[in-house]
């Protein structure tokens, strides 16, 4: 059996939304004695999900950190939101944990919901185990569930238990490693009971299968099984721990968080099989005493905290960090929304560090004389949805930017910026729910109320035919007047060619020093063409003109160029262009037909569909879709796929808008604001 190890170990609770991760965290805290009473998410009394936004939704909207001691060892729980909207908030913390516990529903029909989680853990080389929650509500059997899940997992799913049934309900379990049977008692430890005769054959078969799975990666165990030798418990437990660490297997346990069924058995598994912080540091490439910053949090009482996992050595308040460039401020442990100041943090601890203003999420800070080491850059989350926001009170303009910067620093799924063309402030997020929560926090934390609207689509316009036009600007008002006279020819260019200006003046019809002014005047007219949008893909040739030795000036020729260009554009058969995106949708195959139909109804042009490489019964759908049709797409795709489909959109090209849609766009453009 594995020797006990020093240091705090971190467990990430991950899985789809609504499977009971926060309830399981509550059950673990209660079983370990960290809390006197087990709270409830439904009753809004849990340690986690304590924010008003989470309470209102009955589900996690941010990372929850809790802690407990069990049999002389300390554990930290990172309860990660299951919704894709809030997943980026916890991603760095999850990757810095020692083991991910994937919480799942017992219904085999809902098994596909967990595949994105399993694939992400495998990509991150993250050791993981599975906990089947709500086993007391199960109608199917564990064998069918594992059979549905196995194609979705590169690791072998190793059942550690088989259920004991009383009629239609699960009343207990048999531990396959120990060959012991237990009966559940709500909120209390399970009772050990004799292994019933009718279960002995099933237990023997299931245990043999578990040992065969472990023997696939242990030649010594394989020889013992071939020789009909009974392996020692130390061998079995050692293989379970080492093969979990290496990603060969993923142990599977079951129980019920709300009833407390199987929770103490789960605690024992976590104690024996969770890798150490030192092993995690090796996986992450962290060397020596260091702290990996996983999140930045802004609190009303403690201010800005760098939430970090401590590796290699104890960290004390005031210690020199970043090669002596700064010192660690006060240290805080976190228990849900509560913080407690401590003098030191042991290796493996997840701690809040104050006064680390230069620290950024994703950095590794040397705590033993080393400097900050920039880790590999995380791929930015795909933020598909945007809102145009504006403060209700103009006095909040400065506060808005400060507040948005803090929200973005906390949540890597958020970003914001100013759209130059429309002069809109755009807030980007994962989906509509994500942005709604961000705006609630904006108002609650910082007192900034905003109005929201659909972002404008960056339409453009171009021309169909060539036109030659004279532009003359003549003004006399006493003293020096203004005189500029130009003749230009415009013609359409192929899509994507932009703007070309050619000077073909001969004989000094326009002095050279004023030709740049003509070009600038032409560009002025292209900022807003006759349809009301910027003009693109046009070539302009300056052919002729005239000047006055006294009244001509740079301003006069710029004005003349603008007049000529505006009149030429109006006569050149202008038409509307819209941005078209290349859309890549990953979705379960069962939803593919509905999704292709949905994108077609949004004027999508199907490019192709193929099985998603390495995934079980998932498809990748490629489509060209006008940007104007992206609004509301994320919500529609999620509704068509049990919340699993996700997409990436990137600008591909500009395309002509059909006459019906163009008419609607131009009508809206001409309506008074």
Coordinates of C-alpha atoms in Angstrom, one line a residue, residues 132-583:
X132 CA -21.1 8.4 -10.4
X133 CA -23.4 10.6 -8.4
X134 CA -27.0 10.1 -7.5
X135 CA -26.7 6.3 -7.6
X136 CA -29.8 6.1 -5.4
X137 CA -31.7 7.5 -8.3
X138 CA -30.2 5.2 -10.9
X139 CA -32.5 3.2 -13.2
X140 CA -29.9 1.6 -15.4
X141 CA -26.8 -0.4 -14.3
X142 CA -23.1 0.5 -13.9
X143 CA -22.1 -1.9 -16.6
X144 CA -24.2 -0.1 -19.3
X145 CA -22.9 3.3 -18.1
X146 CA -19.2 2.2 -18.4
X147 CA -19.9 0.6 -21.7
X148 CA -21.3 3.9 -23.0
X149 CA -18.4 5.9 -21.5
X150 CA -15.4 3.7 -22.5
X151 CA -15.3 4.8 -26.2
X152 CA -15.0 8.4 -24.9
X153 CA -12.0 7.7 -22.7
X154 CA -8.4 6.8 -23.7
X155 CA -7.8 5.6 -20.2
X156 CA -9.4 2.3 -19.2
X157 CA -12.4 2.9 -16.9
X158 CA -11.8 0.6 -13.9
X159 CA -14.8 0.0 -11.7
X160 CA -13.7 -0.1 -8.0
X161 CA -17.1 -1.2 -6.8
X162 CA -20.3 -3.1 -7.8
X163 CA -23.7 -2.1 -6.4
X164 CA -25.8 -4.0 -3.9
X165 CA -29.5 -3.6 -4.8
X166 CA -32.5 -3.8 -2.6
X167 CA -35.4 -4.1 -5.1
X168 CA -35.0 -1.3 -7.6
X169 CA -32.7 0.9 -5.5
X170 CA -29.0 0.7 -4.8
X171 CA -28.6 0.0 -1.0
X172 CA -24.8 -0.4 -0.8
X173 CA -21.7 -1.6 -2.6
X174 CA -19.0 -4.2 -2.7
X175 CA -15.4 -2.9 -2.7
X176 CA -13.6 -5.0 -5.3
X177 CA -10.1 -4.4 -4.0
X178 CA -10.9 -5.3 -0.4
X179 CA -13.7 -7.8 -1.3
X180 CA -15.9 -6.3 1.4
X181 CA -19.6 -5.4 1.3
X182 CA -21.2 -2.3 2.8
X183 CA -24.7 -1.0 3.3
X184 CA -25.5 2.7 3.1
X185 CA -26.9 4.9 5.8
X186 CA -27.9 8.5 5.0
X187 CA -25.5 11.0 6.4
X188 CA -23.5 8.3 8.3
X189 CA -20.7 5.9 7.6
X190 CA -21.7 2.7 5.8
X191 CA -22.0 -0.6 7.7
X192 CA -19.8 -3.5 6.7
X193 CA -22.0 -6.5 6.0
X194 CA -21.3 -10.1 4.9
X195 CA -21.0 -10.6 1.2
X196 CA -24.3 -12.2 0.2
X197 CA -24.1 -15.5 -1.7
X198 CA -26.0 -14.3 -4.7
X199 CA -23.3 -11.5 -5.2
X200 CA -20.2 -13.7 -4.9
X201 CA -20.1 -14.7 -8.6
X202 CA -20.7 -11.1 -9.8
X203 CA -18.0 -9.9 -7.3
X204 CA -15.5 -12.5 -8.5
X205 CA -16.1 -11.7 -12.1
X206 CA -15.9 -7.9 -11.6
X207 CA -12.7 -8.2 -9.5
X208 CA -11.0 -10.4 -12.1
X209 CA -11.9 -7.8 -14.8
X210 CA -10.4 -5.0 -12.6
X211 CA -7.2 -6.9 -12.1
X212 CA -6.9 -7.7 -15.8
X213 CA -7.2 -4.0 -16.6
X214 CA -4.4 -3.2 -14.1
X215 CA -2.3 -6.1 -15.4
X216 CA -2.3 -4.6 -18.9
X217 CA 0.4 -2.2 -17.5
X218 CA 2.0 -4.4 -14.8
X219 CA 3.9 -7.5 -16.0
X220 CA 4.4 -8.8 -12.5
X221 CA 0.7 -8.7 -11.8
X222 CA 0.0 -10.3 -15.2
X223 CA 2.2 -13.3 -14.3
X224 CA 0.5 -13.7 -11.0
X225 CA -2.9 -13.8 -12.7
X226 CA -1.7 -16.3 -15.3
X227 CA -0.4 -18.5 -12.4
X228 CA -3.6 -18.2 -10.5
X229 CA -1.8 -16.4 -7.6
X230 CA -3.7 -14.0 -5.4
X231 CA -2.1 -10.6 -5.6
X232 CA -1.3 -8.8 -2.4
X233 CA -3.5 -5.8 -1.5
X234 CA -0.4 -3.6 -1.6
X235 CA 0.2 -4.6 -5.2
X236 CA -3.4 -3.8 -6.2
X237 CA -3.5 -0.4 -4.4
X238 CA 0.0 0.4 -5.7
X239 CA -1.1 -0.3 -9.3
X240 CA -4.3 1.7 -8.9
X241 CA -2.3 4.7 -7.7
X242 CA 0.6 4.5 -10.2
X243 CA -1.6 3.7 -13.3
X244 CA -4.0 6.6 -12.4
X245 CA -1.0 8.9 -12.2
X246 CA 0.3 7.8 -15.6
X247 CA -3.2 8.1 -17.2
X248 CA -3.5 4.4 -18.0
X249 CA -6.6 4.0 -15.9
X250 CA -9.4 6.1 -14.4
X251 CA -10.9 4.5 -11.3
X252 CA -14.7 4.6 -11.1
X253 CA -16.7 4.9 -7.8
X254 CA -20.3 5.7 -7.1
X255 CA -22.5 7.1 -4.4
X256 CA -24.9 10.0 -3.6
X257 CA -23.7 13.4 -2.5
X258 CA -26.9 14.5 -0.9
X259 CA -27.4 11.3 1.0
X260 CA -23.7 10.9 1.9
X261 CA -23.7 7.4 0.2
X262 CA -20.2 6.3 -0.7
X263 CA -18.6 9.6 0.3
X264 CA -16.3 8.1 3.0
X265 CA -15.2 5.4 0.6
X266 CA -14.4 8.1 -1.9
X267 CA -12.3 10.0 0.7
X268 CA -10.3 6.9 1.3
X269 CA -9.6 6.5 -2.4
X270 CA -8.6 10.1 -2.7
X271 CA -6.2 9.7 0.3
X272 CA -4.5 6.6 -1.3
X273 CA -4.6 7.4 -5.0
X274 CA -4.2 11.2 -5.4
X275 CA -0.8 12.1 -6.7
X276 CA 1.4 14.3 -4.6
X277 CA 2.1 18.0 -5.2
X278 CA 5.6 17.1 -6.2
X279 CA 4.4 14.8 -8.9
X280 CA 2.1 17.6 -10.2
X281 CA 5.0 20.0 -10.2
X282 CA 6.9 17.6 -12.4
X283 CA 3.9 17.3 -14.8
X284 CA 3.6 21.1 -15.0
X285 CA 7.4 21.6 -15.4
X286 CA 7.6 23.6 -12.2
X287 CA 11.1 23.4 -10.7
X288 CA 12.2 24.4 -7.2
X289 CA 10.2 26.4 -4.7
X290 CA 7.6 28.3 -6.6
X291 CA 4.0 29.4 -6.7
X292 CA 1.8 28.8 -9.8
X293 CA -0.8 31.7 -10.0
X294 CA -4.1 30.2 -11.1
X295 CA -6.5 33.1 -10.7
X296 CA -6.7 36.7 -9.7
X297 CA -9.6 37.7 -7.4
X298 CA -10.8 41.1 -6.3
X299 CA -12.5 41.0 -2.9
X300 CA -14.2 43.8 -1.0
X301 CA -12.4 43.0 2.3
X302 CA -9.0 41.7 1.2
X303 CA -8.5 43.5 -2.1
X304 CA -6.6 41.9 -5.0
X305 CA -5.5 38.4 -4.3
X306 CA -3.2 36.2 -6.5
X307 CA -4.6 32.7 -5.9
X308 CA -1.6 30.4 -6.3
X309 CA -0.6 26.8 -5.7
X310 CA 2.5 26.5 -3.6
X311 CA 5.2 24.0 -4.8
X312 CA 8.5 22.8 -3.5
X313 CA 8.6 24.5 -0.1
X314 CA 6.6 26.3 2.5
X315 CA 5.7 29.9 1.7
X316 CA 5.6 32.5 4.6
X317 CA 4.1 36.0 4.7
X318 CA 6.8 38.5 3.8
X319 CA 9.0 36.0 1.9
X320 CA 11.1 37.3 -1.0
X321 CA 9.6 36.2 -4.3
X322 CA 10.4 36.9 -7.9
X323 CA 14.2 36.8 -7.3
X324 CA 13.9 39.3 -4.5
X325 CA 12.0 41.8 -6.6
X326 CA 9.1 41.8 -4.3
X327 CA 7.7 40.2 -1.2
X328 CA 4.6 38.1 -0.6
X329 CA 1.9 40.0 1.2
X330 CA -0.5 38.6 3.7
X331 CA -1.6 35.0 3.0
X332 CA -5.2 33.8 3.1
X333 CA -6.9 30.4 3.0
X334 CA -10.2 30.3 1.3
X335 CA -13.3 28.4 2.3
X336 CA -16.0 29.3 -0.2
X337 CA -16.5 33.0 0.1
X338 CA -14.7 33.2 3.5
X339 CA -11.1 34.0 3.9
X340 CA -8.8 33.5 6.9
X341 CA -5.3 35.0 7.3
X342 CA -2.5 32.6 8.0
X343 CA 1.2 33.1 8.6
X344 CA 2.4 30.3 6.3
X345 CA 1.3 27.9 3.5
X346 CA 2.7 24.4 3.2
X347 CA 3.8 22.9 -0.1
X348 CA 0.7 21.9 -2.1
X349 CA -1.5 24.6 -0.6
X350 CA -3.8 26.8 -2.7
X351 CA -3.5 30.2 -1.1
X352 CA -4.4 33.8 -1.7
X353 CA -1.4 36.1 -1.7
X354 CA -2.0 39.9 -1.2
X355 CA 0.1 42.7 -2.6
X356 CA 1.3 40.8 -5.6
X357 CA 0.2 43.5 -8.0
X358 CA 2.5 42.4 -10.8
X359 CA 1.5 38.7 -10.7
X360 CA -0.7 37.5 -13.5
X361 CA -2.7 34.3 -13.8
X362 CA -0.7 31.6 -15.5
X363 CA 2.7 32.8 -14.2
X364 CA 5.0 30.7 -12.0
X365 CA 6.6 32.9 -9.4
X366 CA 9.9 31.8 -7.8
X367 CA 9.7 31.7 -4.0
X368 CA 13.2 30.5 -3.3
X369 CA 15.3 33.1 -5.1
X370 CA 14.1 32.3 -8.6
X371 CA 12.3 34.9 -10.8
X372 CA 9.0 34.7 -12.5
X373 CA 9.0 32.2 -15.2
X374 CA 6.5 32.7 -18.0
X375 CA 4.7 29.4 -18.7
X376 CA 3.3 28.4 -22.0
X377 CA 0.6 30.8 -23.1
X378 CA -2.9 29.5 -22.8
X379 CA -5.0 29.4 -25.8
X380 CA -7.6 32.2 -25.4
X381 CA -11.1 30.9 -24.7
X382 CA -13.5 31.2 -27.7
X383 CA -15.7 34.2 -26.9
X384 CA -18.5 33.9 -29.4
X385 CA -20.9 36.6 -28.0
X386 CA -20.6 40.3 -27.7
X387 CA -22.8 43.1 -26.3
X388 CA -22.6 46.8 -27.0
X389 CA -22.7 48.5 -23.6
X390 CA -23.0 52.1 -22.5
X391 CA -23.2 53.6 -19.0
X392 CA -26.6 54.9 -17.9
X393 CA -24.9 57.8 -16.1
X394 CA -22.1 59.5 -17.9
X395 CA -20.3 60.1 -14.6
X396 CA -19.6 56.4 -14.6
X397 CA -17.4 56.4 -17.7
X398 CA -14.1 56.2 -15.9
X399 CA -15.4 53.7 -13.3
X400 CA -16.7 51.5 -16.2
X401 CA -13.2 51.0 -17.6
X402 CA -11.7 50.3 -14.2
X403 CA -14.4 47.8 -13.3
X404 CA -14.2 46.1 -16.7
X405 CA -10.5 45.7 -16.4
X406 CA -10.9 44.0 -13.0
X407 CA -13.6 41.6 -14.3
X408 CA -11.4 40.7 -17.3
X409 CA -8.4 40.1 -15.0
X410 CA -10.5 37.7 -12.9
X411 CA -12.2 35.9 -15.8
X412 CA -10.1 35.0 -18.9
X413 CA -13.3 34.3 -20.8
X414 CA -14.2 38.0 -20.8
X415 CA -12.6 40.7 -22.9
X416 CA -13.6 44.2 -23.9
X417 CA -12.6 47.1 -26.2
X418 CA -13.7 50.0 -28.2
X419 CA -15.0 49.3 -31.8
X420 CA -13.4 52.1 -33.8
X421 CA -15.9 52.2 -36.7
X422 CA -19.0 52.2 -34.6
X423 CA -17.5 53.8 -31.5
X424 CA -19.2 51.2 -29.4
X425 CA -17.8 49.7 -26.2
X426 CA -18.1 45.9 -26.7
X427 CA -18.0 43.3 -24.0
X428 CA -17.1 39.8 -25.3
X429 CA -17.9 36.6 -23.5
X430 CA -18.4 32.8 -24.0
X431 CA -22.2 33.0 -24.3
X432 CA -25.3 35.0 -23.3
X433 CA -25.3 33.5 -19.8
X434 CA -21.7 34.5 -19.3
X435 CA -22.3 38.1 -20.2
X436 CA -25.4 38.3 -18.1
X437 CA -23.5 37.3 -15.0
X438 CA -20.6 39.7 -15.8
X439 CA -23.1 42.6 -16.1
X440 CA -24.7 41.6 -12.8
X441 CA -21.3 41.6 -11.1
X442 CA -20.5 44.9 -12.7
X443 CA -23.5 46.5 -11.1
X444 CA -23.3 44.6 -7.7
X445 CA -19.6 45.0 -7.1
X446 CA -18.8 48.3 -8.7
X447 CA -22.1 50.1 -8.8
X448 CA -22.0 50.6 -12.6
X449 CA -25.3 50.2 -14.4
X450 CA -25.2 49.9 -18.2
X451 CA -27.5 49.7 -21.1
X452 CA -26.9 46.9 -23.6
X453 CA -27.6 46.4 -27.3
X454 CA -26.8 44.2 -30.2
X455 CA -23.4 45.2 -31.7
X456 CA -23.5 46.8 -35.1
X457 CA -22.3 44.7 -38.1
X458 CA -19.4 46.2 -39.9
X459 CA -21.0 46.5 -43.3
X460 CA -19.1 47.9 -46.2
X461 CA -20.0 49.1 -49.7
X462 CA -18.4 48.9 -53.1
X463 CA -19.2 49.9 -56.7
X464 CA -20.2 48.1 -59.9
X465 CA -19.2 50.5 -62.7
X466 CA -16.5 53.0 -63.6
X467 CA -17.3 56.7 -63.5
X468 CA -15.3 59.9 -64.3
X469 CA -16.2 63.1 -62.3
X470 CA -14.9 66.6 -61.9
X471 CA -14.9 68.2 -58.4
X472 CA -14.4 71.9 -58.1
X473 CA -14.2 73.9 -54.9
X474 CA -14.3 77.7 -55.4
X475 CA -14.9 80.2 -52.6
X476 CA -14.3 83.9 -52.5
X477 CA -15.0 85.9 -49.3
X478 CA -12.6 88.8 -49.5
X479 CA -8.8 88.5 -49.4
X480 CA -7.4 85.1 -50.4
X481 CA -10.1 82.7 -51.6
X482 CA -10.2 79.0 -52.1
X483 CA -9.8 77.2 -55.4
X484 CA -9.3 73.5 -56.2
X485 CA -10.3 71.7 -59.3
X486 CA -9.8 67.9 -60.0
X487 CA -10.9 65.3 -62.4
X488 CA -10.9 61.7 -61.2
X489 CA -11.9 58.3 -62.6
X490 CA -13.0 55.5 -60.3
X491 CA -13.4 51.8 -61.1
X492 CA -14.2 48.7 -59.1
X493 CA -11.5 46.4 -57.9
X494 CA -11.8 42.6 -57.1
X495 CA -13.0 41.8 -53.6
X496 CA -10.3 42.2 -51.0
X497 CA -8.0 44.5 -53.0
X498 CA -8.8 47.5 -50.9
X499 CA -8.0 51.0 -52.2
X500 CA -5.6 52.1 -55.0
X501 CA -4.8 55.8 -55.8
X502 CA -3.0 56.6 -59.1
X503 CA -1.6 60.0 -60.1
X504 CA -1.6 60.7 -63.8
X505 CA -1.3 64.5 -63.8
X506 CA 0.8 65.8 -66.6
X507 CA 2.0 69.3 -67.5
X508 CA 1.7 70.6 -64.0
X509 CA -2.1 70.9 -64.1
X510 CA -2.0 70.4 -60.3
X511 CA 1.2 71.1 -58.4
X512 CA 2.8 68.0 -56.8
X513 CA 2.6 69.3 -53.3
X514 CA -1.3 69.3 -53.4
X515 CA -1.8 65.8 -54.9
X516 CA -1.6 64.1 -51.4
X517 CA -4.4 66.5 -50.4
X518 CA -6.5 65.2 -53.3
X519 CA -5.9 61.6 -52.2
X520 CA -6.9 62.5 -48.6
X521 CA -10.1 64.1 -49.8
X522 CA -11.0 61.0 -51.8
X523 CA -10.4 58.9 -48.6
X524 CA -12.6 61.3 -46.7
X525 CA -15.5 60.6 -49.0
X526 CA -15.0 56.8 -48.7
X527 CA -15.5 56.9 -44.9
X528 CA -19.2 57.0 -45.5
X529 CA -20.4 56.2 -49.0
X530 CA -23.8 56.9 -50.6
X531 CA -25.3 53.9 -48.8
X532 CA -24.0 55.0 -45.4
X533 CA -21.0 52.6 -45.0
X534 CA -17.2 52.7 -45.6
X535 CA -16.3 52.1 -49.2
X536 CA -13.8 49.4 -50.2
X537 CA -12.3 47.8 -53.3
X538 CA -12.1 51.0 -55.4
X539 CA -9.3 52.3 -57.6
X540 CA -9.1 56.1 -58.1
X541 CA -7.1 57.8 -60.9
X542 CA -6.4 61.5 -60.8
X543 CA -6.4 62.5 -64.5
X544 CA -6.6 66.3 -64.6
X545 CA -7.4 69.5 -62.8
X546 CA -6.5 73.2 -62.5
X547 CA -5.2 75.6 -59.8
X548 CA -5.0 79.3 -59.0
X549 CA -1.6 80.8 -58.2
X550 CA -3.1 82.7 -55.2
X551 CA -6.3 81.0 -54.0
X552 CA -5.3 77.3 -54.3
X553 CA -4.3 75.5 -51.1
X554 CA -4.1 72.1 -49.5
X555 CA -7.5 72.5 -48.0
X556 CA -9.0 73.5 -51.3
X557 CA -7.7 70.5 -53.1
X558 CA -8.7 68.1 -50.3
X559 CA -12.2 69.5 -50.5
X560 CA -12.3 69.2 -54.3
X561 CA -11.2 65.6 -54.1
X562 CA -13.9 64.8 -51.5
X563 CA -16.6 66.5 -53.7
X564 CA -15.5 64.6 -56.9
X565 CA -15.3 61.3 -55.1
X566 CA -18.7 61.7 -53.4
X567 CA -20.4 62.5 -56.7
X568 CA -18.6 59.7 -58.5
X569 CA -19.6 57.1 -55.9
X570 CA -23.3 58.1 -56.1
X571 CA -23.3 57.3 -59.9
X572 CA -21.2 54.1 -59.8
X573 CA -24.0 51.7 -58.8
X574 CA -23.0 51.2 -55.2
X575 CA -23.9 47.9 -53.5
X576 CA -23.7 46.6 -49.9
X577 CA -21.1 44.1 -48.6
X578 CA -21.3 42.1 -45.4
X579 CA -18.6 40.2 -43.5
X580 CA -18.8 36.4 -43.8
X581 CA -17.3 34.1 -41.2
X582 CA -15.8 30.7 -41.5
X583 CA -17.8 28.7 -38.9

